[in-house]
Amino acid sequence: MMVWLNKVKNWAQWLGLYLWLLSGTIILTINASWLYYFNVQWQHLGRLVNLSTGRLMVNYYQLLAYLNFPWVPKLKMTDFTDSTSALVHFADVKNLFLLDYGVFFVTCVTTYYLWRRLKRDQQLWRFVLPMQTALWVPPLIAAAMAVNFDQFFIFFHKVLFRNSDWLFDPLFDRIIVVLPDTFFLQCFVLAFIILEWSFAYYLAVGKQALKALK
């Protein structure tokens, strides 16, 4: 019985590591306001809605505050109003954001105990095989995305959301005009880079530990 429980605990910790890296990557990506600022400047998004860059960024930060913080109960942007369906969608996105934060903080604990156990037992080399395998995942997803990003984007939303409220009408929800597909494409690319770097880092740790044993 104890052997079985130890195996379950071991697998749970490794799963926790993957979830920690993934949820952390998502947190870094969704809060990369510098990337949005780059798009505002590059694509002159403010001109599309007759707003200055600074004013548009204020609205974007208001959106981020609503999505990130549980103590911000209502979405209120200075220069944008939203339809009922848009508000429902943003509420769904907020719930996903908060779920991601919850996963991140819980798996912080399990990852800490995994790291401490492997370091104590001089088994950090065990990162090698899991990370070598994981390194293939982002490129494969990126390749599928590169074939047809629009279809990938639609599939992504259908998996995450139970309705079609994410299909904004620019006549009623002007915010979608300044959230172009190219920005979301860049977010995916940034997430893949962060995740790939994370896997590579743990792989390097494992290889270094393996060398130390020889």
mmCIF file of C-alpha atoms in Angstrom:
data_model
loop_
_atom_site.group_PDB
_atom_site.id
_atom_site.type_symbol
_atom_site.label_atom_id
_atom_site.label_comp_id
_atom_site.label_asym_id
_atom_site.label_seq_id
_atom_site.Cartn_x
_atom_site.Cartn_y
_atom_site.Cartn_z
ATOM 1 C CA MET A 1 0.000 0.000 0.000
ATOM 2 C CA MET A 2 2.784 2.423 0.947
ATOM 3 C CA VAL A 3 4.643 1.661 -2.278
ATOM 4 C CA TRP A 4 1.541 2.518 -4.296
ATOM 5 C CA LEU A 5 1.005 5.756 -2.349
ATOM 6 C CA ASN A 6 4.616 6.772 -2.882
ATOM 7 C CA LYS A 7 4.245 6.193 -6.635
ATOM 8 C CA VAL A 8 1.098 8.309 -6.724
ATOM 9 C CA LYS A 9 2.858 11.044 -4.739
ATOM 10 C CA ASN A 10 5.832 10.915 -7.101
ATOM 11 C CA TRP A 11 3.675 11.187 -10.215
ATOM 12 C CA ALA A 12 1.644 13.993 -8.618
ATOM 13 C CA GLN A 13 4.812 15.963 -7.943
ATOM 14 C CA TRP A 14 6.044 15.576 -11.519
ATOM 15 C CA LEU A 15 2.628 16.580 -12.838
ATOM 16 C CA GLY A 16 2.761 19.513 -10.445
ATOM 17 C CA LEU A 17 6.080 20.588 -11.950
ATOM 18 C CA TYR A 18 4.629 20.632 -15.462
ATOM 19 C CA LEU A 19 1.540 22.510 -14.278
ATOM 20 C CA TRP A 20 3.707 24.985 -12.377
ATOM 21 C CA LEU A 21 5.780 25.737 -15.465
ATOM 22 C CA LEU A 22 2.692 26.004 -17.668
ATOM 23 C CA SER A 23 0.680 28.171 -15.277
ATOM 24 C CA GLY A 24 3.716 30.374 -14.627
ATOM 25 C CA THR A 25 4.212 30.795 -18.356
ATOM 26 C CA ILE A 26 0.577 31.846 -18.733
ATOM 27 C CA ILE A 27 0.919 34.397 -15.914
ATOM 28 C CA LEU A 28 4.012 35.939 -17.483
ATOM 29 C CA THR A 29 2.353 36.050 -20.893
ATOM 30 C CA ILE A 30 -0.977 37.560 -19.909
ATOM 31 C CA ASN A 31 0.796 40.266 -17.944
ATOM 32 C CA ALA A 32 3.266 41.139 -20.699
ATOM 33 C CA SER A 33 1.822 44.625 -21.115
ATOM 34 C CA TRP A 34 5.034 45.627 -22.912
ATOM 35 C CA LEU A 35 3.983 43.350 -25.779
ATOM 36 C CA TYR A 36 0.637 45.102 -26.073
ATOM 37 C CA TYR A 37 2.370 48.488 -25.931
ATOM 38 C CA PHE A 38 4.593 47.356 -28.795
ATOM 39 C CA ASN A 39 1.498 46.492 -30.841
ATOM 40 C CA VAL A 40 -0.179 49.779 -29.997
ATOM 41 C CA GLN A 41 2.860 51.598 -31.355
ATOM 42 C CA TRP A 42 3.568 49.282 -34.278
ATOM 43 C CA GLN A 43 -0.014 48.961 -35.538
ATOM 44 C CA HIS A 44 -1.115 52.461 -34.458
ATOM 45 C CA LEU A 45 -4.066 50.922 -32.653
ATOM 46 C CA GLY A 46 -5.023 54.148 -30.911
ATOM 47 C CA ARG A 47 -5.875 55.753 -34.237
ATOM 48 C CA LEU A 48 -8.496 53.071 -34.890
ATOM 49 C CA VAL A 49 -10.544 54.251 -31.915
ATOM 50 C CA ASN A 50 -9.387 57.879 -31.778
ATOM 51 C CA LEU A 51 -7.363 57.453 -28.591
ATOM 52 C CA SER A 52 -3.814 58.406 -27.729
ATOM 53 C CA THR A 53 -1.343 55.658 -26.877
ATOM 54 C CA GLY A 54 -1.393 56.627 -23.210
ATOM 55 C CA ARG A 55 -5.186 56.653 -23.055
ATOM 56 C CA LEU A 56 -5.440 53.269 -24.762
ATOM 57 C CA MET A 57 -2.906 51.772 -22.355
ATOM 58 C CA VAL A 58 -4.962 53.076 -19.407
ATOM 59 C CA ASN A 59 -7.952 51.133 -20.719
ATOM 60 C CA TYR A 60 -5.815 48.053 -21.241
ATOM 61 C CA TYR A 61 -4.541 48.213 -17.670
ATOM 62 C CA GLN A 62 -8.129 48.536 -16.464
ATOM 63 C CA LEU A 63 -8.989 45.374 -18.392
ATOM 64 C CA LEU A 64 -5.978 43.561 -16.934
ATOM 65 C CA ALA A 65 -6.878 44.670 -13.420
ATOM 66 C CA TYR A 66 -10.360 43.210 -13.810
ATOM 67 C CA LEU A 67 -9.053 39.924 -15.227
ATOM 68 C CA ASN A 68 -6.252 39.503 -12.684
ATOM 69 C CA PHE A 69 -7.690 40.629 -9.363
ATOM 70 C CA PRO A 70 -10.614 38.921 -7.597
ATOM 71 C CA TRP A 71 -11.344 42.134 -5.675
ATOM 72 C CA VAL A 72 -12.216 43.954 -8.919
ATOM 73 C CA PRO A 73 -15.784 42.665 -9.399
ATOM 74 C CA LYS A 74 -16.840 44.662 -12.460
ATOM 75 C CA LEU A 75 -15.193 45.504 -15.743
ATOM 76 C CA LYS A 76 -15.131 49.242 -16.233
ATOM 77 C CA MET A 77 -12.955 50.837 -18.900
ATOM 78 C CA THR A 78 -12.828 54.586 -19.296
ATOM 79 C CA ASP A 79 -13.323 54.681 -23.055
ATOM 80 C CA PHE A 80 -15.003 51.391 -23.888
ATOM 81 C CA THR A 81 -18.390 49.922 -23.117
ATOM 82 C CA ASP A 82 -19.226 46.264 -23.570
ATOM 83 C CA SER A 83 -22.273 44.297 -24.653
ATOM 84 C CA THR A 84 -23.792 41.691 -22.362
ATOM 85 C CA SER A 85 -22.148 38.843 -24.269
ATOM 86 C CA ALA A 86 -18.752 40.582 -24.091
ATOM 87 C CA LEU A 87 -19.109 41.014 -20.335
ATOM 88 C CA VAL A 88 -19.974 37.320 -20.001
ATOM 89 C CA HIS A 89 -16.895 36.419 -22.031
ATOM 90 C CA PHE A 90 -14.586 38.608 -19.977
ATOM 91 C CA ALA A 91 -16.064 37.092 -16.812
ATOM 92 C CA ASP A 92 -15.246 33.632 -18.194
ATOM 93 C CA VAL A 93 -11.707 34.780 -18.976
ATOM 94 C CA LYS A 94 -11.379 36.174 -15.456
ATOM 95 C CA ASN A 95 -12.376 32.795 -14.005
ATOM 96 C CA LEU A 96 -9.719 31.087 -16.135
ATOM 97 C CA PHE A 97 -7.113 33.618 -15.009
ATOM 98 C CA LEU A 98 -7.951 33.058 -11.351
ATOM 99 C CA LEU A 99 -7.905 29.282 -11.866
ATOM 100 C CA ASP A 100 -4.455 29.603 -13.400
ATOM 101 C CA TYR A 101 -3.230 31.609 -10.404
ATOM 102 C CA GLY A 102 -4.678 28.978 -8.085
ATOM 103 C CA VAL A 103 -2.902 26.165 -9.954
ATOM 104 C CA PHE A 104 0.349 28.144 -9.901
ATOM 105 C CA PHE A 105 0.332 28.765 -6.148
ATOM 106 C CA VAL A 106 -0.655 25.174 -5.279
ATOM 107 C CA THR A 107 1.976 23.671 -7.568
ATOM 108 C CA CYS A 108 4.591 26.072 -6.142
ATOM 109 C CA VAL A 109 4.349 23.955 -3.006
ATOM 110 C CA THR A 110 4.515 20.564 -4.741
ATOM 111 C CA THR A 111 7.378 21.705 -6.980
ATOM 112 C CA TYR A 112 9.320 22.947 -3.964
ATOM 113 C CA TYR A 113 9.006 19.541 -2.266
ATOM 114 C CA LEU A 114 9.965 17.736 -5.480
ATOM 115 C CA TRP A 115 13.074 19.886 -5.891
ATOM 116 C CA ARG A 116 14.019 19.505 -2.221
ATOM 117 C CA ARG A 117 13.619 15.713 -2.371
ATOM 118 C CA LEU A 118 15.645 15.306 -5.560
ATOM 119 C CA LYS A 119 18.383 17.602 -4.318
ATOM 120 C CA ARG A 120 18.539 15.843 -0.951
ATOM 121 C CA ASP A 121 18.823 12.446 -2.635
ATOM 122 C CA GLN A 122 21.262 13.783 -5.265
ATOM 123 C CA GLN A 123 18.793 12.874 -8.010
ATOM 124 C CA LEU A 124 18.430 16.159 -9.890
ATOM 125 C CA TRP A 125 19.593 14.147 -12.922
ATOM 126 C CA ARG A 126 16.047 12.798 -13.067
ATOM 127 C CA PHE A 127 15.010 16.057 -14.745
ATOM 128 C CA VAL A 128 16.794 14.976 -17.924
ATOM 129 C CA LEU A 129 14.325 12.527 -19.493
ATOM 130 C CA PRO A 130 11.078 14.392 -18.590
ATOM 131 C CA MET A 131 12.491 17.678 -19.895
ATOM 132 C CA GLN A 132 13.902 16.109 -23.064
ATOM 133 C CA THR A 133 10.404 14.813 -23.781
ATOM 134 C CA ALA A 134 8.699 18.085 -22.847
ATOM 135 C CA LEU A 135 10.973 20.103 -25.146
ATOM 136 C CA TRP A 136 9.181 18.623 -28.164
ATOM 137 C CA VAL A 137 5.716 19.800 -27.092
ATOM 138 C CA PRO A 138 5.913 23.584 -27.778
ATOM 139 C CA PRO A 139 7.444 23.139 -31.274
ATOM 140 C CA LEU A 140 4.773 20.614 -32.243
ATOM 141 C CA ILE A 141 1.969 22.917 -31.091
ATOM 142 C CA ALA A 142 3.665 25.885 -32.784
ATOM 143 C CA ALA A 143 3.874 23.920 -36.030
ATOM 144 C CA ALA A 144 0.153 23.123 -35.872
ATOM 145 C CA MET A 145 -0.558 26.775 -35.139
ATOM 146 C CA ALA A 146 1.612 27.933 -38.048
ATOM 147 C CA VAL A 147 -0.372 25.862 -40.547
ATOM 148 C CA ASN A 148 -3.539 27.855 -39.923
ATOM 149 C CA PHE A 149 -3.575 30.233 -36.970
ATOM 150 C CA ASP A 150 -7.211 31.248 -37.489
ATOM 151 C CA GLN A 151 -8.401 27.646 -37.176
ATOM 152 C CA PHE A 152 -6.090 27.078 -34.229
ATOM 153 C CA PHE A 153 -7.456 30.210 -32.537
ATOM 154 C CA ILE A 154 -11.045 29.090 -33.082
ATOM 155 C CA PHE A 155 -10.283 25.594 -31.766
ATOM 156 C CA PHE A 156 -8.536 27.115 -28.745
ATOM 157 C CA HIS A 157 -11.642 29.147 -27.870
ATOM 158 C CA LYS A 158 -14.015 26.249 -28.438
ATOM 159 C CA VAL A 159 -11.999 24.136 -26.006
ATOM 160 C CA LEU A 160 -11.868 26.807 -23.301
ATOM 161 C CA PHE A 161 -15.294 28.408 -23.572
ATOM 162 C CA ARG A 162 -18.753 26.910 -23.392
ATOM 163 C CA ASN A 163 -20.401 29.518 -25.653
ATOM 164 C CA SER A 164 -19.706 31.815 -28.597
ATOM 165 C CA ASP A 165 -19.574 35.049 -26.598
ATOM 166 C CA TRP A 166 -15.936 35.440 -27.630
ATOM 167 C CA LEU A 167 -17.137 36.360 -31.129
ATOM 168 C CA PHE A 168 -17.247 40.124 -30.606
ATOM 169 C CA ASP A 169 -19.105 42.502 -32.896
ATOM 170 C CA PRO A 170 -16.838 45.546 -33.441
ATOM 171 C CA LEU A 171 -19.919 47.741 -33.838
ATOM 172 C CA PHE A 172 -20.944 47.084 -30.236
ATOM 173 C CA ASP A 173 -17.640 46.066 -28.635
ATOM 174 C CA ARG A 174 -14.981 48.472 -29.893
ATOM 175 C CA ILE A 175 -12.383 46.896 -27.609
ATOM 176 C CA ILE A 176 -11.943 44.060 -30.098
ATOM 177 C CA VAL A 177 -10.703 46.554 -32.688
ATOM 178 C CA VAL A 178 -7.630 47.219 -30.536
ATOM 179 C CA LEU A 179 -7.098 43.529 -29.698
ATOM 180 C CA PRO A 180 -6.007 42.244 -33.126
ATOM 181 C CA ASP A 181 -5.302 38.618 -33.971
ATOM 182 C CA THR A 182 -1.635 39.462 -34.509
ATOM 183 C CA PHE A 183 -1.343 40.441 -30.843
ATOM 184 C CA PHE A 184 -2.748 37.094 -29.723
ATOM 185 C CA LEU A 185 -0.432 35.299 -32.150
ATOM 186 C CA GLN A 186 2.516 37.075 -30.534
ATOM 187 C CA CYS A 187 1.218 36.061 -27.093
ATOM 188 C CA PHE A 188 1.250 32.407 -28.143
ATOM 189 C CA VAL A 189 4.774 32.766 -29.531
ATOM 190 C CA LEU A 190 5.948 34.430 -26.304
ATOM 191 C CA ALA A 191 4.369 31.631 -24.239
ATOM 192 C CA PHE A 192 6.098 28.970 -26.344
ATOM 193 C CA ILE A 193 9.457 30.724 -25.908
ATOM 194 C CA ILE A 194 9.062 31.004 -22.127
ATOM 195 C CA LEU A 195 7.915 27.402 -21.791
ATOM 196 C CA GLU A 196 10.689 26.089 -24.025
ATOM 197 C CA TRP A 197 13.269 28.060 -22.035
ATOM 198 C CA SER A 198 11.852 26.625 -18.786
ATOM 199 C CA PHE A 199 12.161 23.048 -20.045
ATOM 200 C CA ALA A 200 15.686 23.763 -21.298
ATOM 201 C CA TYR A 201 16.671 25.220 -17.921
ATOM 202 C CA TYR A 202 15.558 22.131 -15.995
ATOM 203 C CA LEU A 203 17.207 19.926 -18.605
ATOM 204 C CA ALA A 204 20.470 21.810 -18.046
ATOM 205 C CA VAL A 205 20.111 21.339 -14.288
ATOM 206 C CA GLY A 206 19.602 17.616 -14.807
ATOM 207 C CA LYS A 207 22.569 17.269 -17.149
ATOM 208 C CA GLN A 208 24.776 19.203 -14.758
ATOM 209 C CA ALA A 209 23.772 16.877 -11.922
ATOM 210 C CA LEU A 210 24.461 13.877 -14.161
ATOM 211 C CA LYS A 211 27.976 15.131 -14.908
ATOM 212 C CA ALA A 212 28.630 15.592 -11.184
ATOM 213 C CA LEU A 213 27.926 11.892 -10.597
ATOM 214 C CA LYS A 214 30.548 10.760 -13.109
#
